[in-house]
Amino acid sequence: MSPPYRSYEYAPHHHPHDDGRGMPRRPPPPARNAPPPPQRSQSRGYALVHGGKQVRIGPVVFWIITGSIILMGAWSAATATYFAFRDDVLTRLIARQAEMQYAYEDRIAELRSRIDRTTSRQLLDQEEYDQKLARILQRQSALESRTNALMALPDNAATGSIRPSRTTRGTPKPSPINDIAPPSTVPAEREASLGSRWSMFGSAHARNGRNRVPEAMVKKLEASLDKIEHRQIASLNAAEGRYDGRIKRVRGLISDLGLNLAKLEAATPRGHVGGPYIPVRAPSANASDFDKQLYRVAQSRAQADKLNYTLAMVPYRKPVVGAIELSSGFGVRNDPFMGRPAMHSGLDFRGSTGDPVRATANGKVINASWSGGYGRMVEIDHGNGLSTRYGHLSAIKVKVGETVRIGDVVGEVGSTGRSTGPHLHYETRIDGEAVDPQRFLRAGARFGQG
């Protein structure tokens, strides 16, 4: 059997004469219509072939061209997008601007409304302050009127106190039983200065025009006016109590002395007074409590003045200055000359020769001469049957018919007539009958203590 057929690939054999060199291969024939093979260039780059033509460019220029193409594409896409959505964007922008404008207009309207409210509140506050200031000025005027009324209340009538007039020796101060002058009714601060104090405020308000006054200042002014009004009311209450008390005391004194007040008032001289008759108008029903009380005080004051004039005719004061030193009382005693019981019709006040003797009440001198056992004696008629005698004087300082007032010096202490030493014999008589002067002096002491 024959061996299998083996296929052998042709391998070139080196010919001994080829010196080991291979057989050159013949290049294949070029294809029809085939482009020529590219030629290798010594430099790196890009070749663009079109229609059989070849353009070689460098990498930098290539990338510049590529970037430009990309940027132009992006710009074209953006421009197309903008034009596609332009209406929506503009609509949204316009709506946003309109919304912001409306918000600003609402804010401005709110601020204007707030300003208007603030201005209205300020105007209302200013009007309220003006009303308060008007009330304060009105109260000021009323308080000034009340002050003027209170200033007219101090008692300037006769107080019944002995005053040292026509003193011949020295200037001794008398010490009468009721030497109590009514204290001033107006307070020490004198509310009359109210106008000068508050007029400054009024002028300041006029200068400031419509400037607002702080609420604290208004409250301070009202508090000051309240204090002044309280002081005025307190002064008026004190005056009313004082006049009512004086009236009661005078009536009590007259009652203690057993005198008739109506007869005393009828016998009281009118003095040198006069003027047109102007009736007093009572306050109306809707008048303030202050005006009603002021009317009552004025009535009480007029009555107290009348009683003071009447009381000035009652001899209840001491006829000498200083402490009382009695050497003999009223009533039965042993006569210093006869040594037998006898009636002593007065009081003997121990003193020194030349000491002043004073009238114990207003009256008229009806005797001023030597009078038997009285020695030098002065007798004063006080009206309504009341009279006083001053005996054993060393000197007489008045004349018959002369009018004397409380405290006037009528003579000097001596020892004339039936006397054992310098002293004053003092008598008090009612309808010509001697009564105990101690009765008047004790009543005067109670009256003075009030």
XYZ file of C-alpha atoms in Angstrom:
450
model
C 0.000 0.000 0.000
C 1.339 3.279 -0.861
C 1.981 5.876 1.722
C -0.509 8.646 2.191
C -0.180 11.722 0.237
C 1.303 14.551 2.226
C 1.009 18.057 1.198
C 3.959 20.165 1.723
C 3.978 23.809 1.775
C 6.460 25.464 -0.313
C 9.212 26.825 1.610
C 11.880 28.762 -0.025
C 15.185 27.043 -0.087
C 18.299 28.853 0.115
C 20.293 28.361 -2.963
C 23.842 27.785 -2.372
C 24.523 30.649 -4.568
C 22.158 33.024 -2.870
C 24.505 33.637 0.011
C 21.589 33.252 2.395
C 19.552 36.077 0.962
C 15.843 35.642 0.397
C 14.106 35.920 -2.805
C 12.595 39.308 -3.350
C 8.836 39.519 -3.647
C 7.215 41.308 -6.474
C 4.698 43.853 -5.263
C 1.177 43.191 -6.330
C -0.257 45.264 -9.081
C -2.144 48.307 -7.966
C -5.842 48.028 -7.850
C -7.931 49.819 -10.276
C -9.083 53.248 -9.257
C -7.340 52.805 -5.945
C -5.933 55.881 -4.258
C -2.261 56.119 -4.080
C -0.836 54.994 -0.822
C -0.279 57.723 1.675
C 3.107 58.962 2.055
C 4.546 59.033 5.392
C 5.562 62.393 6.654
C 8.363 63.095 8.857
C 6.101 65.494 11.104
C 2.960 64.535 13.042
C -0.453 65.993 11.951
C -3.857 65.379 10.504
C -4.667 64.864 6.824
C -8.000 65.680 5.349
C -8.798 63.850 2.112
C -11.646 64.813 -0.128
C -12.127 64.047 -3.806
C -8.735 62.629 -4.067
C -7.168 65.700 -2.602
C -5.342 65.686 0.687
C -4.887 68.605 3.103
C -2.591 68.176 6.023
C -3.123 70.378 9.173
C -1.362 70.558 12.465
C -2.892 69.461 15.811
C -3.180 73.035 17.171
C -5.117 74.283 14.215
C -7.245 71.156 14.323
C -8.274 71.688 17.899
C -8.926 75.400 17.300
C -11.243 74.540 14.473
C -12.883 71.815 16.549
C -13.397 74.174 19.554
C -14.832 76.860 17.363
C -17.280 74.428 15.878
C -18.322 73.257 19.376
C -18.749 76.837 20.671
C -20.796 77.803 17.641
C -22.963 74.761 18.189
C -23.475 75.580 21.839
C -24.255 79.199 21.024
C -26.721 78.127 18.389
C -28.389 75.726 20.827
C -28.593 78.442 23.510
C -29.965 80.958 21.044
C -32.545 78.485 19.841
C -33.514 77.701 23.446
C -33.801 81.423 24.309
C -36.011 82.164 21.360
C -38.065 79.067 22.107
C -38.687 80.017 25.792
C -38.347 83.813 25.536
C -42.036 84.544 26.035
C -42.227 82.455 29.205
C -39.140 84.114 30.677
C -40.387 87.611 29.902
C -43.789 86.793 31.338
C -42.245 85.555 34.551
C -39.965 88.585 34.835
C -42.872 90.966 34.271
C -44.986 89.095 36.833
C -42.114 89.237 39.341
C -41.648 92.955 38.826
C -45.396 93.554 39.149
C -45.464 91.505 42.347
C -42.565 93.493 43.793
C -44.233 96.766 42.775
C -47.493 95.731 44.449
C -45.576 94.754 47.592
C -43.831 98.137 47.669
C -47.121 99.956 47.132
C -48.747 97.957 49.934
C -45.828 98.775 52.231
C -46.016 102.462 51.353
C -49.780 102.447 51.962
C -49.253 100.757 55.317
C -46.625 103.310 56.319
C -48.896 106.175 55.268
C -51.718 104.686 57.289
C -49.428 104.329 60.277
C -48.273 107.920 59.888
C -51.895 109.055 59.673
C -52.757 107.111 62.832
C -49.752 108.537 64.626
C -50.646 112.055 63.520
C -54.255 111.580 64.604
C -53.119 110.235 67.960
C -50.793 113.186 68.401
C -53.593 115.582 67.558
C -55.888 113.855 70.044
C -53.154 113.898 72.684
C -52.491 117.564 71.996
C -56.190 118.335 72.314
C -56.340 116.370 75.560
C -53.301 118.216 76.909
C -54.809 121.546 75.899
C -57.989 120.630 77.758
C -55.990 119.616 80.822
C -54.015 122.856 80.703
C -57.233 124.834 80.353
C -58.632 123.075 83.421
C -55.410 123.768 85.319
C -55.506 127.458 84.408
C -59.179 127.588 85.394
C -58.363 125.965 88.745
C -55.522 128.432 89.164
C -57.912 131.347 88.651
C -60.404 129.835 91.105
C -57.693 129.268 93.704
C -56.482 132.841 93.301
C -60.030 134.069 93.949
C -60.238 131.838 97.003
C -56.894 133.173 98.190
C -58.159 136.751 97.937
C -61.242 135.744 99.904
C -59.114 134.070 102.569
C -56.855 137.109 102.832
C -59.884 139.157 103.878
C -60.620 136.856 106.810
C -57.993 137.917 109.420
C -59.695 139.586 112.345
C -58.867 143.301 112.407
C -61.537 144.287 114.891
C -60.999 145.180 118.523
C -59.529 142.193 120.322
C -60.027 143.517 123.828
C -56.302 143.539 124.599
C -54.789 146.407 126.555
C -52.257 148.339 124.543
C -49.725 150.734 126.082
C -50.881 154.103 124.717
C -50.088 157.448 126.312
C -47.597 155.882 128.732
C -45.957 158.506 130.889
C -43.161 156.525 132.505
C -41.162 153.953 130.599
C -42.657 151.500 128.121
C -44.044 148.639 130.195
C -45.892 145.915 128.335
C -49.381 145.242 129.604
C -50.500 141.737 130.478
C -54.276 141.758 130.139
C -56.366 138.742 130.914
C -57.433 138.100 127.324
C -54.404 139.341 125.438
C -54.992 136.762 122.710
C -55.086 138.037 119.160
C -56.583 135.709 116.547
C -53.873 134.101 114.424
C -53.803 134.891 110.774
C -56.194 132.876 108.721
C -54.039 132.831 105.598
C -51.207 130.264 105.680
C -47.630 131.434 106.011
C -46.880 130.651 102.390
C -49.526 133.163 101.308
C -51.402 131.452 98.548
C -51.655 134.883 96.952
C -48.334 134.067 95.313
C -50.108 131.296 93.447
C -50.654 133.529 90.467
C -46.972 134.493 90.241
C -45.970 130.856 90.427
C -48.390 129.442 87.891
C -48.407 132.422 85.561
C -44.897 131.365 84.627
C -46.345 128.091 83.424
C -49.063 129.886 81.501
C -46.572 132.162 79.730
C -44.353 129.202 78.928
C -47.323 127.421 77.405
C -48.104 130.483 75.299
C -44.513 130.644 74.097
C -44.360 126.989 73.209
C -47.544 127.235 71.145
C -48.790 123.801 70.313
C -45.823 121.977 71.837
C -46.966 119.126 73.987
C -46.447 119.308 77.712
C -45.230 116.024 79.200
C -47.844 114.080 81.096
C -45.587 114.092 84.157
C -45.582 117.906 84.179
C -49.372 118.011 83.969
C -49.672 115.570 86.866
C -47.159 117.586 88.879
C -49.118 120.789 88.317
C -52.378 119.098 89.273
C -50.768 117.703 92.438
C -49.477 121.178 93.372
C -52.913 122.694 92.846
C -54.442 119.907 94.939
C -52.057 120.708 97.787
C -52.896 124.400 97.611
C -56.615 123.624 97.553
C -56.243 121.326 100.571
C -54.369 124.061 102.458
C -57.060 126.584 101.594
C -59.794 124.235 102.789
C -57.830 123.570 105.980
C -57.407 127.313 106.537
C -61.101 127.887 105.945
C -62.010 125.108 108.380
C -59.634 126.578 110.945
C -61.145 130.040 110.479
C -64.668 128.693 110.854
C -63.723 126.813 113.996
C -61.922 129.847 115.382
C -64.807 132.238 114.831
C -67.385 129.786 116.151
C -65.206 129.166 119.183
C -64.790 132.872 119.848
C -68.537 133.430 119.619
C -69.166 130.668 122.131
C -66.487 131.983 124.482
C -67.798 135.573 124.367
C -71.317 134.405 125.056
C -70.023 132.217 127.861
C -68.158 135.194 129.367
C -71.229 137.424 129.244
C -73.291 134.617 130.772
C -70.770 134.096 133.588
C -70.905 137.781 134.427
C -74.690 137.685 134.550
C -75.005 140.441 131.957
C -77.623 140.799 129.264
C -75.967 140.362 125.884
C -78.763 142.050 123.971
C -78.594 145.137 126.180
C -74.819 145.243 125.908
C -74.971 145.076 122.130
C -77.609 147.801 122.036
C -75.482 150.043 124.255
C -72.260 149.490 122.297
C -71.347 152.694 120.445
C -71.178 152.401 116.688
C -67.974 154.380 116.328
C -66.920 156.292 113.254
C -68.156 153.902 110.566
C -70.425 154.130 107.543
C -70.884 153.322 103.888
C -73.595 152.287 101.450
C -75.774 149.330 102.309
C -74.949 146.360 100.101
C -76.825 143.225 101.108
C -74.881 139.984 101.211
C -75.918 137.474 98.602
C -76.218 133.947 99.801
C -74.563 131.344 97.539
C -76.787 129.558 95.075
C -77.831 125.945 95.492
C -75.310 124.759 92.897
C -72.423 126.708 94.434
C -69.325 124.820 95.534
C -68.850 123.645 99.103
C -65.988 126.117 99.470
C -68.227 129.079 98.574
C -70.949 127.899 100.954
C -68.458 127.455 103.765
C -66.893 130.828 102.978
C -70.325 132.410 103.308
C -70.809 130.774 106.715
C -67.377 131.947 107.810
C -68.168 135.513 106.693
C -71.385 135.434 108.732
C -69.554 134.085 111.759
C -66.839 136.679 111.364
C -69.369 139.531 111.270
C -71.008 138.176 114.415
C -67.632 137.727 116.122
C -66.662 141.310 115.222
C -69.878 142.584 116.727
C -69.263 140.608 119.914
C -65.688 141.888 120.061
C -66.907 145.472 119.995
C -69.389 144.600 122.703
C -66.760 142.779 124.738
C -64.488 145.791 124.533
C -67.012 147.593 126.771
C -66.815 144.910 129.510
C -64.101 145.561 132.168
C -62.718 142.050 132.684
C -59.020 142.916 132.282
C -56.350 143.860 134.801
C -55.784 147.563 135.475
C -52.044 147.113 136.098
C -49.166 145.521 134.230
C -47.584 142.314 135.414
C -48.634 139.750 137.960
C -51.546 140.528 140.254
C -50.585 141.150 143.895
C -53.646 141.875 145.994
C -53.228 143.560 149.320
C -56.955 143.555 150.099
C -60.000 141.869 148.588
C -63.624 142.767 148.071
C -66.043 142.529 150.975
C -66.064 142.985 154.739
C -62.673 143.645 156.355
C -61.206 145.516 159.304
C -60.858 149.161 158.466
C -57.090 150.043 158.480
C -57.749 153.300 160.305
C -60.667 152.468 162.577
C -59.799 148.863 163.253
C -63.478 147.883 162.981
C -65.250 145.750 160.357
C -66.131 147.755 157.283
C -67.182 147.132 153.707
C -64.388 147.261 151.130
C -65.972 148.014 147.737
C -63.044 147.036 145.500
C -59.658 145.404 145.179
C -56.327 146.860 146.305
C -53.416 146.140 143.932
C -50.009 146.562 145.498
C -47.640 148.713 143.445
C -45.024 151.406 143.403
C -45.671 155.087 143.193
C -45.759 156.150 139.550
C -46.710 152.772 138.082
C -49.140 153.274 135.177
C -52.824 152.521 135.717
C -54.711 151.455 132.596
C -58.353 151.421 131.531
C -59.787 147.926 131.593
C -62.411 148.617 128.893
C -63.481 151.249 126.408
C -65.503 154.087 127.875
C -65.872 157.728 128.710
C -64.325 159.550 131.682
C -67.056 160.891 133.965
C -64.876 161.853 136.959
C -61.195 162.837 137.161
C -60.552 164.715 140.411
C -60.068 164.475 144.177
C -62.882 162.411 145.680
C -62.783 162.124 149.497
C -61.341 158.843 150.741
C -60.464 157.817 147.173
C -57.950 160.653 146.978
C -57.271 161.364 143.350
C -59.773 159.194 141.511
C -60.809 158.494 137.892
C -64.203 156.978 137.033
C -65.015 155.604 133.567
C -68.483 154.842 132.269
C -68.470 151.791 129.954
C -72.125 151.959 129.031
C -75.088 149.723 129.898
C -74.654 150.529 133.622
C -71.031 149.319 133.798
C -68.372 151.609 135.292
C -64.961 151.350 136.946
C -63.141 153.498 139.519
C -59.395 153.952 140.004
C -58.479 155.526 143.391
C -55.487 156.694 145.473
C -53.723 157.913 142.310
C -50.642 160.032 142.574
C -51.435 161.637 139.208
C -54.402 161.811 136.842
C -53.724 161.562 133.094
C -57.234 162.042 131.633
C -59.975 164.649 131.669
C -63.717 164.474 132.169
C -65.529 163.765 128.894
C -62.518 162.163 127.294
C -63.011 158.840 125.517
C -60.532 156.154 126.512
C -59.782 152.773 125.053
C -58.490 149.543 126.486
C -54.951 150.000 127.769
C -54.961 153.784 127.854
C -53.106 155.172 130.875
C -55.550 157.049 133.094
C -53.269 157.743 136.050
C -50.381 156.615 138.215
C -50.278 154.513 141.373
C -50.067 156.579 144.549
C -51.206 156.800 148.153
C -53.637 159.706 148.250
C -56.841 159.783 150.346
C -57.410 157.123 153.016
C -54.376 155.016 152.183
C -51.579 153.490 154.207
C -49.190 153.053 151.255
C -48.867 153.176 147.521
C -51.441 150.943 145.856
C -54.378 151.074 143.425
C -57.932 150.850 144.630
C -59.988 149.349 141.753
C -63.793 149.056 141.673
C -66.303 147.568 139.237
C -69.890 148.843 139.426
C -73.147 147.755 137.804
C -75.864 150.403 137.826
C -73.912 152.322 140.486
C -73.626 149.330 142.835
C -70.166 147.945 143.600
C -69.617 144.277 142.705
C -66.610 142.037 143.259
C -64.051 142.778 140.481
C -62.693 139.258 140.956
C -65.838 138.001 139.307
C -64.846 139.815 136.117
C -61.163 138.915 136.382
C -61.881 135.197 136.828
C -64.284 135.235 133.887
C -61.622 136.992 131.836
C -59.033 134.383 132.843
C -61.325 131.562 131.696
C -62.011 133.423 128.488
C -58.312 133.929 127.857
C -57.557 130.252 128.347
C -60.242 129.513 125.774
